[in-house]
mmCIF file of C-alpha atoms in Angstrom:
data_model
loop_
_atom_site.group_PDB
_atom_site.id
_atom_site.type_symbol
_atom_site.label_atom_id
_atom_site.label_comp_id
_atom_site.label_asym_id
_atom_site.label_seq_id
_atom_site.Cartn_x
_atom_site.Cartn_y
_atom_site.Cartn_z
ATOM 1 C CA ASP F 1 97.577 108.081 101.741
ATOM 2 C CA ALA F 2 95.676 108.114 98.511
ATOM 3 C CA MET F 3 92.099 109.027 99.138
ATOM 4 C CA VAL F 4 88.837 110.657 98.146
ATOM 5 C CA ILE F 5 88.193 114.032 99.768
ATOM 6 C CA GLN F 6 84.852 115.792 99.875
ATOM 7 C CA ASN F 7 84.200 119.399 100.785
ATOM 8 C CA PRO F 8 82.445 120.695 102.667
ATOM 9 C CA ARG F 9 81.565 117.940 105.123
ATOM 10 C CA TYR F 10 78.494 119.884 106.220
ATOM 11 C CA GLN F 11 76.606 122.400 104.124
ATOM 12 C CA VAL F 12 73.579 124.408 105.191
ATOM 13 C CA THR F 13 71.673 126.316 102.544
ATOM 14 C CA GLN F 14 68.363 128.028 102.126
ATOM 15 C CA PHE F 15 65.539 126.805 99.976
ATOM 16 C CA GLY F 16 66.385 127.680 96.360
ATOM 17 C CA LYS F 17 69.942 128.887 97.016
ATOM 18 C CA PRO F 18 72.472 127.096 94.751
ATOM 19 C CA VAL F 19 75.011 124.785 96.285
ATOM 20 C CA THR F 20 78.221 123.232 94.948
ATOM 21 C CA LEU F 21 79.830 120.196 96.525
ATOM 22 C CA SER F 22 83.340 119.157 95.565
ATOM 23 C CA CYS F 23 85.259 115.911 95.387
ATOM 24 C CA SER F 24 88.928 115.338 94.758
ATOM 25 C CA GLN F 25 90.850 112.093 94.493
ATOM 26 C CA THR F 26 94.490 111.092 94.572
ATOM 27 C CA LEU F 27 93.848 107.512 93.449
ATOM 28 C CA ASN F 28 94.114 108.401 89.751
ATOM 29 C CA HIS F 29 90.911 106.450 89.115
ATOM 30 C CA ASN F 30 89.153 107.173 85.866
ATOM 31 C CA VAL F 31 85.621 106.444 87.068
ATOM 32 C CA MET F 32 83.926 108.856 89.462
ATOM 33 C CA TYR F 33 80.428 108.695 90.924
ATOM 34 C CA TRP F 34 78.006 110.880 92.822
ATOM 35 C CA TYR F 35 75.491 109.204 95.111
ATOM 36 C CA GLN F 36 72.661 110.591 97.191
ATOM 37 C CA GLN F 37 71.885 108.850 100.481
ATOM 38 C CA LYS F 38 68.874 109.604 102.655
ATOM 39 C CA SER F 39 68.226 108.362 106.183
ATOM 40 C CA SER F 40 70.553 105.348 106.145
ATOM 41 C CA GLN F 41 68.991 104.054 102.944
ATOM 42 C CA ALA F 42 71.010 102.515 100.119
ATOM 43 C CA PRO F 43 73.044 105.086 98.191
ATOM 44 C CA LYS F 44 71.269 106.214 95.031
ATOM 45 C CA LEU F 45 73.424 106.837 91.963
ATOM 46 C CA LEU F 46 72.993 110.304 90.451
ATOM 47 C CA PHE F 47 75.799 110.452 87.862
ATOM 48 C CA HIS F 48 79.019 108.807 86.913
ATOM 49 C CA TYR F 49 81.959 109.599 84.663
ATOM 50 C CA TYR F 50 84.035 107.134 82.707
ATOM 51 C CA ASP F 51 86.994 109.420 82.121
ATOM 52 C CA LYS F 52 85.270 112.462 80.619
ATOM 53 C CA ASP F 53 82.214 110.578 79.428
ATOM 54 C CA PHE F 54 79.281 111.756 81.489
ATOM 55 C CA ASN F 55 76.446 109.370 82.380
ATOM 56 C CA ASN F 56 73.258 110.680 83.888
ATOM 57 C CA GLU F 57 70.821 108.339 85.604
ATOM 58 C CA ALA F 58 67.382 108.519 84.045
ATOM 59 C CA ASP F 59 65.680 109.530 87.299
ATOM 60 C CA THR F 60 68.191 112.166 88.383
ATOM 61 C CA PRO F 61 66.321 115.472 88.605
ATOM 62 C CA ASP F 62 67.342 118.286 86.268
ATOM 63 C CA ASN F 63 68.081 120.316 89.379
ATOM 64 C CA PHE F 64 71.285 118.322 89.750
ATOM 65 C CA GLN F 65 74.281 118.957 87.510
ATOM 66 C CA SER F 66 77.853 117.758 87.550
ATOM 67 C CA ARG F 67 81.243 118.825 86.231
ATOM 68 C CA ARG F 68 84.529 117.016 85.966
ATOM 69 C CA PRO F 69 87.193 119.507 84.855
ATOM 70 C CA ASN F 70 90.027 116.974 85.175
ATOM 71 C CA THR F 71 90.765 113.461 86.395
ATOM 72 C CA SER F 72 91.170 114.514 90.005
ATOM 73 C CA PHE F 73 88.151 116.719 90.573
ATOM 74 C CA CYS F 74 84.413 116.386 90.297
ATOM 75 C CA PHE F 75 81.647 118.784 91.351
ATOM 76 C CA LEU F 76 77.983 118.380 92.149
ATOM 77 C CA ASP F 77 75.843 121.452 91.571
ATOM 78 C CA ILE F 78 72.336 121.690 92.994
ATOM 79 C CA ARG F 79 70.773 124.641 91.224
ATOM 80 C CA SER F 80 67.720 125.224 93.396
ATOM 81 C CA PRO F 81 67.729 122.995 96.448
ATOM 82 C CA GLY F 82 64.399 121.909 97.839
ATOM 83 C CA LEU F 83 63.649 120.420 101.233
ATOM 84 C CA GLY F 84 63.634 116.985 99.610
ATOM 85 C CA ASP F 85 67.252 117.398 98.555
ATOM 86 C CA ALA F 86 68.484 117.323 102.138
ATOM 87 C CA ALA F 87 70.696 114.249 102.234
ATOM 88 C CA MET F 88 74.227 112.914 102.455
ATOM 89 C CA TYR F 89 76.037 113.216 99.116
ATOM 90 C CA LEU F 90 78.753 110.674 98.543
ATOM 91 C CA CYS F 91 81.530 110.791 95.985
ATOM 92 C CA ALA F 92 83.217 107.546 94.985
ATOM 93 C CA THR F 93 85.844 106.371 92.542
ATOM 94 C CA SER F 94 86.837 103.128 90.909
ATOM 95 C CA ARG F 95 89.371 101.946 88.386
ATOM 96 C CA ARG F 96 87.869 101.234 84.991
ATOM 97 C CA GLY F 97 88.212 97.589 84.080
ATOM 98 C CA GLY F 98 89.205 96.661 87.596
ATOM 99 C CA THR F 99 87.308 94.452 89.994
ATOM 100 C CA GLY F 100 85.009 97.334 90.636
ATOM 101 C CA GLU F 101 85.134 98.142 94.326
ATOM 102 C CA LEU F 102 84.272 101.731 95.072
ATOM 103 C CA PHE F 103 86.356 104.059 97.194
ATOM 104 C CA PHE F 104 84.175 106.591 98.974
ATOM 105 C CA GLY F 105 84.797 109.988 100.429
ATOM 106 C CA GLU F 106 83.442 110.899 103.856
ATOM 107 C CA GLY F 107 80.410 112.557 102.346
ATOM 108 C CA SER F 108 78.858 116.008 102.389
ATOM 109 C CA ARG F 109 75.723 116.366 104.482
ATOM 110 C CA LEU F 110 73.367 118.946 103.030
ATOM 111 C CA THR F 111 70.742 120.670 105.140
ATOM 112 C CA VAL F 112 68.097 122.816 103.422
ATOM 113 C CA LEU F 113 66.283 125.401 105.537
ATOM 114 C CA ALA N 1 68.860 92.895 85.555
ATOM 115 C CA GLN N 2 70.978 92.583 88.638
ATOM 116 C CA SER N 3 69.630 92.923 92.163
ATOM 117 C CA VAL N 4 70.684 92.356 95.735
ATOM 118 C CA ALA N 5 68.601 91.731 98.852
ATOM 119 C CA GLN N 6 69.400 92.106 102.515
ATOM 120 C CA PRO N 7 66.442 90.485 104.252
ATOM 121 C CA GLU N 8 67.162 91.832 107.748
ATOM 122 C CA ASP N 9 66.865 95.521 108.569
ATOM 123 C CA GLN N 10 68.545 94.956 111.926
ATOM 124 C CA VAL N 11 70.715 92.284 113.511
ATOM 125 C CA ASN N 12 71.368 92.250 117.242
ATOM 126 C CA VAL N 13 74.238 90.232 118.697
ATOM 127 C CA ALA N 14 75.944 90.049 122.074
ATOM 128 C CA GLU N 15 79.605 90.960 122.170
ATOM 129 C CA GLY N 16 81.815 87.901 121.760
ATOM 130 C CA ASN N 17 79.177 85.926 119.864
ATOM 131 C CA PRO N 18 79.441 85.114 116.169
ATOM 132 C CA LEU N 19 77.522 87.325 113.779
ATOM 133 C CA THR N 20 76.023 86.834 110.343
ATOM 134 C CA VAL N 21 74.577 89.489 108.058
ATOM 135 C CA LYS N 22 72.671 88.002 105.144
ATOM 136 C CA CYS N 23 72.799 88.908 101.478
ATOM 137 C CA THR N 24 71.355 87.271 98.370
ATOM 138 C CA TYR N 25 71.872 88.419 94.804
ATOM 139 C CA SER N 26 70.689 88.005 91.257
ATOM 140 C CA VAL N 27 72.842 88.657 88.194
ATOM 141 C CA SER N 28 72.801 87.403 84.638
ATOM 142 C CA GLY N 29 76.514 86.669 84.480
ATOM 143 C CA ASN N 30 79.275 86.007 86.960
ATOM 144 C CA PRO N 31 78.821 88.160 90.050
ATOM 145 C CA TYR N 32 81.265 90.627 91.516
ATOM 146 C CA LEU N 33 80.181 90.846 95.168
ATOM 147 C CA PHE N 34 81.118 93.391 97.824
ATOM 148 C CA TRP N 35 80.488 94.329 101.429
ATOM 149 C CA TYR N 36 80.734 97.874 102.737
ATOM 150 C CA VAL N 37 80.383 99.304 106.235
ATOM 151 C CA GLN N 38 79.138 102.762 107.136
ATOM 152 C CA TYR N 39 79.575 104.473 110.494
ATOM 153 C CA PRO N 40 77.372 107.452 111.447
ATOM 154 C CA ASN N 41 77.974 110.527 109.304
ATOM 155 C CA ARG N 42 80.753 108.813 107.380
ATOM 156 C CA GLY N 43 81.187 107.485 103.875
ATOM 157 C CA LEU N 44 81.061 103.803 103.024
ATOM 158 C CA GLN N 45 84.194 101.767 103.673
ATOM 159 C CA PHE N 46 85.090 98.748 101.573
ATOM 160 C CA LEU N 47 85.295 95.540 103.652
ATOM 161 C CA LEU N 48 85.805 92.698 101.209
ATOM 162 C CA LYS N 49 84.972 91.357 97.774
ATOM 163 C CA TYR N 50 84.417 88.140 95.886
ATOM 164 C CA ILE N 51 85.391 88.021 92.237
ATOM 165 C CA THR N 52 86.548 84.454 91.658
ATOM 166 C CA GLY N 53 88.406 81.675 93.446
ATOM 167 C CA ASP N 54 87.992 80.513 97.022
ATOM 168 C CA ASN N 55 84.405 80.809 98.217
ATOM 169 C CA LEU N 56 85.497 82.115 101.617
ATOM 170 C CA VAL N 57 86.967 85.579 101.401
ATOM 171 C CA LYS N 58 88.567 87.467 104.247
ATOM 172 C CA GLY N 59 88.436 91.186 104.685
ATOM 173 C CA SER N 60 89.072 94.055 107.034
ATOM 174 C CA TYR N 61 88.435 94.089 110.793
ATOM 175 C CA GLY N 62 88.214 90.289 111.039
ATOM 176 C CA PHE N 63 85.208 89.987 108.746
ATOM 177 C CA GLU N 64 84.787 87.248 106.189
ATOM 178 C CA ALA N 65 82.106 86.301 103.700
ATOM 179 C CA GLU N 66 81.084 83.062 102.089
ATOM 180 C CA PHE N 67 80.067 82.927 98.451
ATOM 181 C CA ASN N 68 77.461 80.255 97.745
ATOM 182 C CA LYS N 69 76.642 79.990 94.067
ATOM 183 C CA SER N 70 73.797 77.486 94.406
ATOM 184 C CA GLN N 71 72.014 79.636 96.978
ATOM 185 C CA THR N 72 73.082 82.907 95.309
ATOM 186 C CA SER N 73 74.179 84.189 98.694
ATOM 187 C CA PHE N 74 77.115 86.137 100.054
ATOM 188 C CA HIS N 75 76.657 86.324 103.824
ATOM 189 C CA LEU N 76 78.995 88.409 105.952
ATOM 190 C CA LYS N 77 80.370 86.751 109.063
ATOM 191 C CA LYS N 78 82.602 87.343 112.025
ATOM 192 C CA PRO N 79 83.502 84.725 114.642
ATOM 193 C CA SER N 80 83.443 87.084 117.624
ATOM 194 C CA ALA N 81 81.568 90.392 117.521
ATOM 195 C CA LEU N 82 82.883 93.628 119.021
ATOM 196 C CA VAL N 83 80.822 96.594 120.190
ATOM 197 C CA SER N 84 82.796 98.665 117.678
ATOM 198 C CA ASP N 85 81.321 96.547 114.850
ATOM 199 C CA SER N 86 77.996 98.309 115.402
ATOM 200 C CA ALA N 87 77.306 100.079 112.108
ATOM 201 C CA LEU N 88 75.292 99.938 108.895
ATOM 202 C CA TYR N 89 76.350 97.238 106.442
ATOM 203 C CA PHE N 90 75.672 97.199 102.716
ATOM 204 C CA CYS N 91 76.002 94.283 100.322
ATOM 205 C CA ALA N 92 76.571 95.190 96.673
ATOM 206 C CA VAL N 93 76.818 93.418 93.323
ATOM 207 C CA ARG N 94 77.831 94.105 89.748
ATOM 208 C CA ASP N 95 77.947 91.717 86.819
ATOM 209 C CA SER N 96 81.029 93.016 85.044
ATOM 210 C CA PRO N 97 84.153 95.098 85.688
ATOM 211 C CA ALA N 98 83.983 98.759 86.562
ATOM 212 C CA GLY N 99 83.111 100.902 83.586
ATOM 213 C CA ALA N 100 80.859 98.314 82.022
ATOM 214 C CA SER N 101 78.070 98.184 84.574
ATOM 215 C CA LYS N 102 76.759 99.871 87.673
ATOM 216 C CA ILE N 103 77.160 98.562 91.190
ATOM 217 C CA ILE N 104 73.849 97.843 92.902
ATOM 218 C CA PHE N 105 73.525 98.218 96.676
ATOM 219 C CA GLY N 106 71.247 96.350 99.026
ATOM 220 C CA SER N 107 68.984 98.227 101.399
ATOM 221 C CA GLY N 108 71.414 97.865 104.278
ATOM 222 C CA THR N 109 71.428 96.007 107.606
ATOM 223 C CA ARG N 110 71.991 97.783 110.882
ATOM 224 C CA LEU N 111 74.215 95.691 113.119
ATOM 225 C CA SER N 112 73.971 96.340 116.839
ATOM 226 C CA ILE N 113 76.413 94.667 119.212
ATOM 227 C CA ARG N 114 75.456 94.836 122.887
ATOM 228 C CA PRO N 115 78.150 94.692 125.572
#
């Protein structure tokens, strides 16, 4: 089945130690998103890509970076995680120009010690 | 600017009873409306959408939602609740196709179905 796969599902890191979360998709969607979700709150958009065009939300901290080397893969880099960055990170895709529903991965839960 | 509101943090229903999870929205153009469900430690799963056409849309797991333009609402419903429906539900809206605007999520409603 076509899907969105996130790795790792659970990541534990130490304060200040860089972390990379990955997302791959077999849906061939050209729009990819990274969301941060804390404590069952609404997902908060960090970045999105329309094809290779990168779009950074105005309030996304500089500590967060993203890469999309090809259509299928997208990475979220947290350069120096703080305790406040502990959250669920969700990757999602959608088809540009389509009706716009998002297809989510299972998420990566980040714990910062 | 577009926005979406879920006025209830929690909804409690007995198994077998009908359930409703409320959602109201505000957009400048024609709305694209969605419902998602999230189980613990999982990603969001798409349930259903309204783009155009019939105001009553049917989705996964027996859920349906009614689009009401005059009340700017898109309430999620199910005729007979199951314990397995217990989860976190998010309403979402965008005002144009993917690529032209962001999708905005409501704050979520926790649905609890008691046996």
